[in-house]
């Protein structure tokens, strides 16, 4: 792979030794395939961030750690790489640690590796469990600030949370479903990817609270552990439709929306109302087709920029942290999809 970067630069980006990089670049034996892939990915990431490398200014190396489906982590990576030039004169470079169906212990181990290697900050999407909170404490002791993204760990040592007010989002979904269903009969299904993601838990709590207020007689079914993946969600929703043929609306908290639609199609019907989150490409396609009723969206690029500014503030590079308020929630229908998406 042709590149203009030094072995030392690549090693820092990949989080491995100079000797390992040298072996990979010269196709020498003694390097695991996964590690070689890590080095090659580091070069690709550096190429994507090459404009930053040409700038002069205070330099920050940050780590993005996320337990989420590929569609979300891809959006996060794209958002970060697009906002890096907006952070000038500071120069940001990023390493990515993105996984689907990640065990909490593996996530904590990755955070510990980051702590040993060193970093100016971590942007984190992870479950709110003791082993992860403990890892965040160790990072804080090492002077590495952590900003949680989309889902929070409020009892941890993180310095800030960036994202929407998840309770408000859930309540908004309940209001929309109530208004669109009106007096029509039927229950509502809620799908959740992981019970330990606090953001998803808060969305569910907000939804249930609002439904008790605006539509107390309507039954709500809870479908957990979808992992946000289409195949898992297809199975869970299919089982729910078999057991509860009156399901007429869906609030998809954790994703896997193509799987939800496939389950309804297999049952020979469509949901009357279908609310989801985020303008990922697969969701946008469902929205354009009218299959989904609405998406609750927030500007991920703006959120990522705020994360970086909070990290800069933690190191004394900015006078204000740009934190303390929730991101704006937008209700996107097939008729107001933002241009360029």
Short mmCIF file of C-alpha atoms in Angstrom, two decimals:
data_model
loop_
_atom_site.label_atom_id
_atom_site.label_comp_id
_atom_site.label_asym_id
_atom_site.label_seq_id
_atom_site.Cartn_x
_atom_site.Cartn_y
_atom_site.Cartn_z
CA UNK A 1 0.00 0.00 0.00
CA UNK A 2 1.64 3.25 -1.16
CA UNK A 3 1.59 6.04 1.43
CA UNK A 4 3.59 9.13 2.44
CA UNK A 5 3.62 8.40 6.19
CA UNK A 6 6.49 7.40 8.45
CA UNK A 7 6.58 4.13 10.34
CA UNK A 8 6.32 6.07 13.61
CA UNK A 9 3.16 7.90 12.44
CA UNK A 10 1.49 4.69 11.32
CA UNK A 11 2.42 2.91 14.55
CA UNK A 12 0.87 5.67 16.61
CA UNK A 13 -2.31 5.60 14.54
CA UNK A 14 -2.59 1.81 14.70
CA UNK A 15 -1.60 1.52 18.34
CA UNK A 16 1.19 -1.00 17.66
CA UNK A 17 5.00 -0.97 17.75
CA UNK A 18 7.25 0.49 15.05
CA UNK A 19 8.67 -2.99 14.46
CA UNK A 20 5.21 -4.42 13.80
CA UNK A 21 4.47 -1.73 11.23
CA UNK A 22 7.79 -2.35 9.55
CA UNK A 23 7.03 -6.08 9.27
CA UNK A 24 3.62 -5.41 7.75
CA UNK A 25 4.91 -2.86 5.25
CA UNK A 26 7.62 -5.25 4.07
CA UNK A 27 5.41 -8.38 4.17
CA UNK A 28 7.61 -10.07 6.74
CA UNK A 29 6.28 -12.98 8.83
CA UNK A 30 5.54 -12.89 12.56
CA UNK A 31 2.46 -10.63 12.53
CA UNK A 32 -1.06 -11.88 13.14
CA UNK A 33 -3.51 -11.32 10.32
CA UNK A 34 -5.75 -9.19 12.53
CA UNK A 35 -2.82 -6.97 13.52
CA UNK A 36 -1.74 -6.59 9.89
CA UNK A 37 -5.30 -5.55 9.07
CA UNK A 38 -5.15 -3.03 11.90
CA UNK A 39 -2.02 -1.47 10.39
CA UNK A 40 -3.54 -1.28 6.90
CA UNK A 41 -6.72 0.24 8.34
CA UNK A 42 -4.61 2.83 10.14
CA UNK A 43 -3.06 3.89 6.82
CA UNK A 44 -6.53 4.17 5.27
CA UNK A 45 -7.71 6.27 8.22
CA UNK A 46 -4.69 8.54 7.90
CA UNK A 47 -5.40 8.97 4.21
CA UNK A 48 -9.01 9.94 5.01
CA UNK A 49 -7.67 12.47 7.53
CA UNK A 50 -4.75 13.65 5.39
CA UNK A 51 -5.90 17.30 5.28
CA UNK A 52 -5.50 17.45 9.04
CA UNK A 53 -1.92 16.22 8.82
CA UNK A 54 -0.98 19.17 6.64
CA UNK A 55 -2.13 21.74 9.19
CA UNK A 56 -0.14 23.37 11.94
CA UNK A 57 -1.60 23.89 15.40
CA UNK A 58 -2.13 22.08 18.66
CA UNK A 59 -2.41 18.37 17.95
CA UNK A 60 -4.88 15.93 19.49
CA UNK A 61 -4.98 12.17 19.06
CA UNK A 62 -8.37 10.80 20.11
CA UNK A 63 -9.98 7.36 20.19
CA UNK A 64 -13.54 6.56 19.13
CA UNK A 65 -14.87 3.46 20.89
CA UNK A 66 -18.33 2.21 19.95
CA UNK A 67 -20.43 -0.90 20.49
CA UNK A 68 -23.02 -0.55 17.74
CA UNK A 69 -24.19 -1.93 14.37
CA UNK A 70 -22.02 -1.09 11.36
CA UNK A 71 -24.58 1.34 9.97
CA UNK A 72 -24.21 3.53 13.08
CA UNK A 73 -20.43 3.26 13.44
CA UNK A 74 -20.04 4.10 9.75
CA UNK A 75 -22.10 7.25 10.31
CA UNK A 76 -19.97 8.19 13.32
CA UNK A 77 -16.73 7.69 11.40
CA UNK A 78 -17.98 9.68 8.41
CA UNK A 79 -19.21 12.46 10.70
CA UNK A 80 -15.90 12.74 12.51
CA UNK A 81 -13.81 12.80 9.36
CA UNK A 82 -16.06 15.50 7.90
CA UNK A 83 -15.78 17.81 10.92
CA UNK A 84 -12.03 17.50 11.49
CA UNK A 85 -11.24 20.47 9.20
CA UNK A 86 -13.76 22.58 11.17
CA UNK A 87 -11.66 22.27 14.31
CA UNK A 88 -8.78 24.37 12.93
CA UNK A 89 -6.32 25.60 14.03
CA UNK A 90 -6.32 22.50 16.26
CA UNK A 91 -5.28 19.32 14.45
CA UNK A 92 -7.26 16.20 15.33
CA UNK A 93 -6.45 12.65 14.37
CA UNK A 94 -8.62 9.71 15.33
CA UNK A 95 -8.26 6.00 15.93
CA UNK A 96 -11.39 3.88 15.64
CA UNK A 97 -12.40 0.87 17.73
CA UNK A 98 -15.80 -0.09 16.31
CA UNK A 99 -17.55 -3.39 17.00
CA UNK A 100 -20.90 -5.15 16.68
CA UNK A 101 -22.11 -7.44 19.49
CA UNK A 102 -19.13 -6.54 21.68
CA UNK A 103 -18.86 -8.04 25.14
CA UNK A 104 -18.60 -5.43 27.87
CA UNK A 105 -15.40 -7.03 29.11
CA UNK A 106 -13.84 -6.68 25.65
CA UNK A 107 -14.86 -3.03 25.50
CA UNK A 108 -13.30 -2.43 28.92
CA UNK A 109 -10.10 -4.17 27.82
CA UNK A 110 -9.92 -1.88 24.77
CA UNK A 111 -10.32 1.16 27.01
CA UNK A 112 -7.48 -0.13 29.21
CA UNK A 113 -5.26 -0.56 26.16
CA UNK A 114 -6.00 3.03 25.17
CA UNK A 115 -5.06 4.13 28.68
CA UNK A 116 -1.72 2.33 28.50
CA UNK A 117 -0.97 3.62 24.99
CA UNK A 118 -2.07 7.18 25.73
CA UNK A 119 -4.72 9.40 24.18
CA UNK A 120 -5.97 12.97 24.40
CA UNK A 121 -9.54 11.76 24.79
CA UNK A 122 -12.13 9.09 24.11
CA UNK A 123 -15.53 9.39 22.45
CA UNK A 124 -17.53 6.44 23.75
CA UNK A 125 -20.75 4.58 22.98
CA UNK A 126 -20.96 1.64 25.36
CA UNK A 127 -23.35 -0.10 27.78
CA UNK A 128 -23.72 1.29 31.28
CA UNK A 129 -22.29 -1.65 33.23
CA UNK A 130 -19.78 -1.85 36.13
CA UNK A 131 -16.84 -3.21 34.13
CA UNK A 132 -17.02 -0.32 31.64
CA UNK A 133 -17.49 2.28 34.38
CA UNK A 134 -14.41 0.90 36.13
CA UNK A 135 -12.38 1.26 32.93
CA UNK A 136 -13.52 4.89 32.65
CA UNK A 137 -12.29 5.51 36.18
CA UNK A 138 -8.86 4.21 35.21
CA UNK A 139 -8.81 6.50 32.17
CA UNK A 140 -9.74 9.47 34.35
CA UNK A 141 -6.92 8.62 36.75
CA UNK A 142 -4.58 8.68 33.77
CA UNK A 143 -5.79 12.13 32.70
CA UNK A 144 -7.73 10.92 29.63
CA UNK A 145 -11.16 12.61 29.33
CA UNK A 146 -14.08 10.53 28.10
CA UNK A 147 -17.17 11.96 26.37
CA UNK A 148 -20.16 9.63 26.05
CA UNK A 149 -22.08 9.83 22.77
CA UNK A 150 -25.78 9.03 22.20
CA UNK A 151 -26.02 6.87 25.34
CA UNK A 152 -24.71 7.99 28.71
CA UNK A 153 -22.91 6.49 31.70
CA UNK A 154 -23.88 9.17 34.23
CA UNK A 155 -22.43 7.41 37.30
CA UNK A 156 -19.01 7.07 35.64
CA UNK A 157 -15.99 9.35 35.43
CA UNK A 158 -16.91 10.67 31.97
CA UNK A 159 -16.55 14.45 31.62
CA UNK A 160 -19.70 15.02 29.56
CA UNK A 161 -22.55 13.44 27.61
CA UNK A 162 -23.35 14.56 24.07
CA UNK A 163 -26.59 13.59 22.37
CA UNK A 164 -30.33 14.01 22.52
CA UNK A 165 -32.56 13.95 25.59
CA UNK A 166 -33.55 10.32 25.19
CA UNK A 167 -36.60 10.52 27.47
CA UNK A 168 -37.91 13.40 25.39
CA UNK A 169 -37.30 11.39 22.21
CA UNK A 170 -39.30 8.45 23.54
CA UNK A 171 -42.13 10.76 24.58
CA UNK A 172 -42.12 12.34 21.13
CA UNK A 173 -42.47 8.91 19.53
CA UNK A 174 -45.42 8.11 21.82
CA UNK A 175 -47.14 11.39 20.92
CA UNK A 176 -46.74 10.79 17.19
CA UNK A 177 -48.01 7.20 17.38
CA UNK A 178 -51.00 8.28 19.48
CA UNK A 179 -51.92 11.05 17.05
CA UNK A 180 -51.51 8.90 13.93
CA UNK A 181 -53.36 5.87 15.30
CA UNK A 182 -56.14 7.98 16.71
CA UNK A 183 -59.04 5.75 17.77
CA UNK A 184 -57.81 2.77 15.73
CA UNK A 185 -57.35 -0.38 17.80
CA UNK A 186 -54.10 -2.26 18.17
CA UNK A 187 -51.03 -2.55 20.34
CA UNK A 188 -47.59 -0.96 19.96
CA UNK A 189 -44.31 -2.91 19.85
CA UNK A 190 -41.06 -1.42 21.15
CA UNK A 191 -37.78 -2.95 19.95
CA UNK A 192 -34.56 -2.43 21.92
CA UNK A 193 -31.08 -3.57 20.94
CA UNK A 194 -29.49 -3.90 24.40
CA UNK A 195 -31.00 -3.52 27.87
CA UNK A 196 -27.74 -2.06 29.19
CA UNK A 197 -27.62 0.96 26.88
CA UNK A 198 -28.94 3.72 29.12
CA UNK A 199 -30.02 5.84 26.15
CA UNK A 200 -32.33 3.09 24.92
CA UNK A 201 -33.67 2.51 28.42
CA UNK A 202 -34.45 6.21 28.75
CA UNK A 203 -36.23 6.27 25.38
CA UNK A 204 -38.40 3.36 26.49
CA UNK A 205 -39.17 5.04 29.82
CA UNK A 206 -40.09 8.28 28.07
CA UNK A 207 -42.30 6.40 25.62
CA UNK A 208 -44.17 4.46 28.31
CA UNK A 209 -44.66 7.53 30.47
CA UNK A 210 -46.10 9.55 27.60
CA UNK A 211 -48.33 6.67 26.45
CA UNK A 212 -49.79 6.36 29.94
CA UNK A 213 -50.66 10.02 29.71
CA UNK A 214 -52.00 10.33 26.15
CA UNK A 215 -53.26 6.79 25.40
CA UNK A 216 -53.49 4.80 28.65
CA UNK A 217 -55.66 2.02 27.22
CA UNK A 218 -53.25 0.95 24.49
CA UNK A 219 -51.08 -2.12 25.13
CA UNK A 220 -47.31 -1.83 24.71
CA UNK A 221 -45.14 -4.89 23.92
CA UNK A 222 -41.47 -4.86 24.85
CA UNK A 223 -39.09 -6.74 22.51
CA UNK A 224 -35.53 -6.66 23.95
CA UNK A 225 -32.14 -7.95 22.85
CA UNK A 226 -32.38 -7.38 19.10
CA UNK A 227 -28.71 -6.25 18.97
CA UNK A 228 -29.95 -3.69 16.44
CA UNK A 229 -29.38 -6.28 13.71
CA UNK A 230 -31.89 -7.08 10.97
CA UNK A 231 -31.87 -10.87 11.31
CA UNK A 232 -32.33 -10.83 15.08
CA UNK A 233 -35.07 -8.22 14.85
CA UNK A 234 -36.80 -10.18 12.08
CA UNK A 235 -37.02 -13.20 14.38
CA UNK A 236 -38.18 -11.25 17.43
CA UNK A 237 -40.80 -9.28 15.53
CA UNK A 238 -42.02 -12.38 13.71
CA UNK A 239 -42.57 -14.16 17.02
CA UNK A 240 -44.36 -11.10 18.41
CA UNK A 241 -46.69 -10.84 15.41
CA UNK A 242 -47.57 -14.51 15.71
CA UNK A 243 -48.39 -14.13 19.40
CA UNK A 244 -49.98 -10.66 19.12
CA UNK A 245 -51.69 -10.24 15.73
CA UNK A 246 -53.15 -6.91 16.88
CA UNK A 247 -49.77 -5.09 16.70
CA UNK A 248 -50.45 -2.02 14.59
CA UNK A 249 -47.53 0.29 15.39
CA UNK A 250 -43.80 0.02 16.09
CA UNK A 251 -41.34 2.24 17.90
CA UNK A 252 -37.88 1.04 16.91
CA UNK A 253 -35.45 2.26 19.55
CA UNK A 254 -32.47 0.10 18.66
CA UNK A 255 -32.61 -0.31 14.88
CA UNK A 256 -32.89 -3.41 12.71
CA UNK A 257 -35.72 -1.73 10.82
CA UNK A 258 -35.38 -3.73 7.62
CA UNK A 259 -35.90 -6.86 9.72
CA UNK A 260 -39.05 -5.37 11.24
CA UNK A 261 -40.49 -4.70 7.79
CA UNK A 262 -39.61 -8.22 6.65
CA UNK A 263 -41.48 -9.66 9.63
CA UNK A 264 -44.61 -7.66 8.78
CA UNK A 265 -44.36 -8.69 5.13
CA UNK A 266 -44.10 -12.35 6.15
CA UNK A 267 -47.25 -11.85 8.21
CA UNK A 268 -49.00 -10.34 5.19
CA UNK A 269 -49.50 -6.84 6.52
CA UNK A 270 -47.90 -3.48 7.27
CA UNK A 271 -47.61 -1.40 10.44
CA UNK A 272 -49.99 1.56 10.48
CA UNK A 273 -47.31 3.69 12.17
CA UNK A 274 -43.58 3.01 12.27
CA UNK A 275 -41.23 5.39 14.13
CA UNK A 276 -37.45 4.95 14.22
CA UNK A 277 -34.23 6.85 14.88
CA UNK A 278 -31.49 8.38 12.71
CA UNK A 279 -31.09 9.12 9.00
CA UNK A 280 -28.85 6.17 8.20
CA UNK A 281 -29.03 5.12 4.52
CA UNK A 282 -31.24 2.06 5.14
CA UNK A 283 -33.63 4.08 7.30
CA UNK A 284 -33.78 6.89 4.76
CA UNK A 285 -34.68 4.40 2.02
CA UNK A 286 -37.54 3.03 4.16
CA UNK A 287 -38.70 6.57 4.87
CA UNK A 288 -38.64 7.61 1.20
CA UNK A 289 -40.71 4.57 0.28
CA UNK A 290 -43.32 5.43 2.91
CA UNK A 291 -42.62 2.20 4.79
CA UNK A 292 -41.54 4.20 7.83
CA UNK A 293 -43.74 7.01 9.09
CA UNK A 294 -41.05 9.20 10.63
CA UNK A 295 -37.49 9.22 11.96
CA UNK A 296 -36.30 11.06 15.06
CA UNK A 297 -33.04 12.62 13.97
CA UNK A 298 -30.23 14.70 15.44
CA UNK A 299 -27.20 16.20 13.74
CA UNK A 300 -24.43 13.67 14.38
CA UNK A 301 -21.79 15.93 12.83
CA UNK A 302 -22.68 18.68 15.27
CA UNK A 303 -22.55 16.19 18.15
CA UNK A 304 -19.11 14.92 17.13
CA UNK A 305 -17.81 18.48 16.84
CA UNK A 306 -19.06 19.17 20.36
CA UNK A 307 -17.29 16.03 21.62
CA UNK A 308 -14.00 17.28 20.19
CA UNK A 309 -14.47 20.74 21.67
CA UNK A 310 -15.14 19.24 25.11
CA UNK A 311 -11.90 17.26 24.84
CA UNK A 312 -10.05 20.43 23.83
CA UNK A 313 -11.52 22.22 26.86
CA UNK A 314 -10.44 19.37 29.15
CA UNK A 315 -6.85 20.04 28.02
CA UNK A 316 -7.13 23.81 28.44
CA UNK A 317 -7.22 24.52 24.69
CA UNK A 318 -10.66 26.19 24.80
CA UNK A 319 -12.16 28.48 27.46
CA UNK A 320 -15.63 26.89 27.20
CA UNK A 321 -16.63 23.23 27.00
CA UNK A 322 -19.68 23.63 24.70
CA UNK A 323 -21.54 21.11 26.87
CA UNK A 324 -24.57 21.01 29.12
CA UNK A 325 -27.44 21.03 26.65
CA UNK A 326 -29.09 18.25 24.69
CA UNK A 327 -28.99 18.03 20.92
CA UNK A 328 -32.11 19.13 19.06
CA UNK A 329 -34.52 16.38 18.02
CA UNK A 330 -35.94 16.69 14.51
CA UNK A 331 -39.00 14.80 13.28
CA UNK A 332 -38.22 13.75 9.70
CA UNK A 333 -41.00 12.55 7.40
CA UNK A 334 -40.82 11.53 3.72
CA UNK A 335 -41.50 15.19 2.88
CA UNK A 336 -38.70 16.95 4.77
CA UNK A 337 -35.67 14.70 4.32
CA UNK A 338 -32.62 17.01 4.41
CA UNK A 339 -30.99 17.77 1.08
CA UNK A 340 -28.03 15.59 0.24
CA UNK A 341 -29.11 12.59 2.29
#
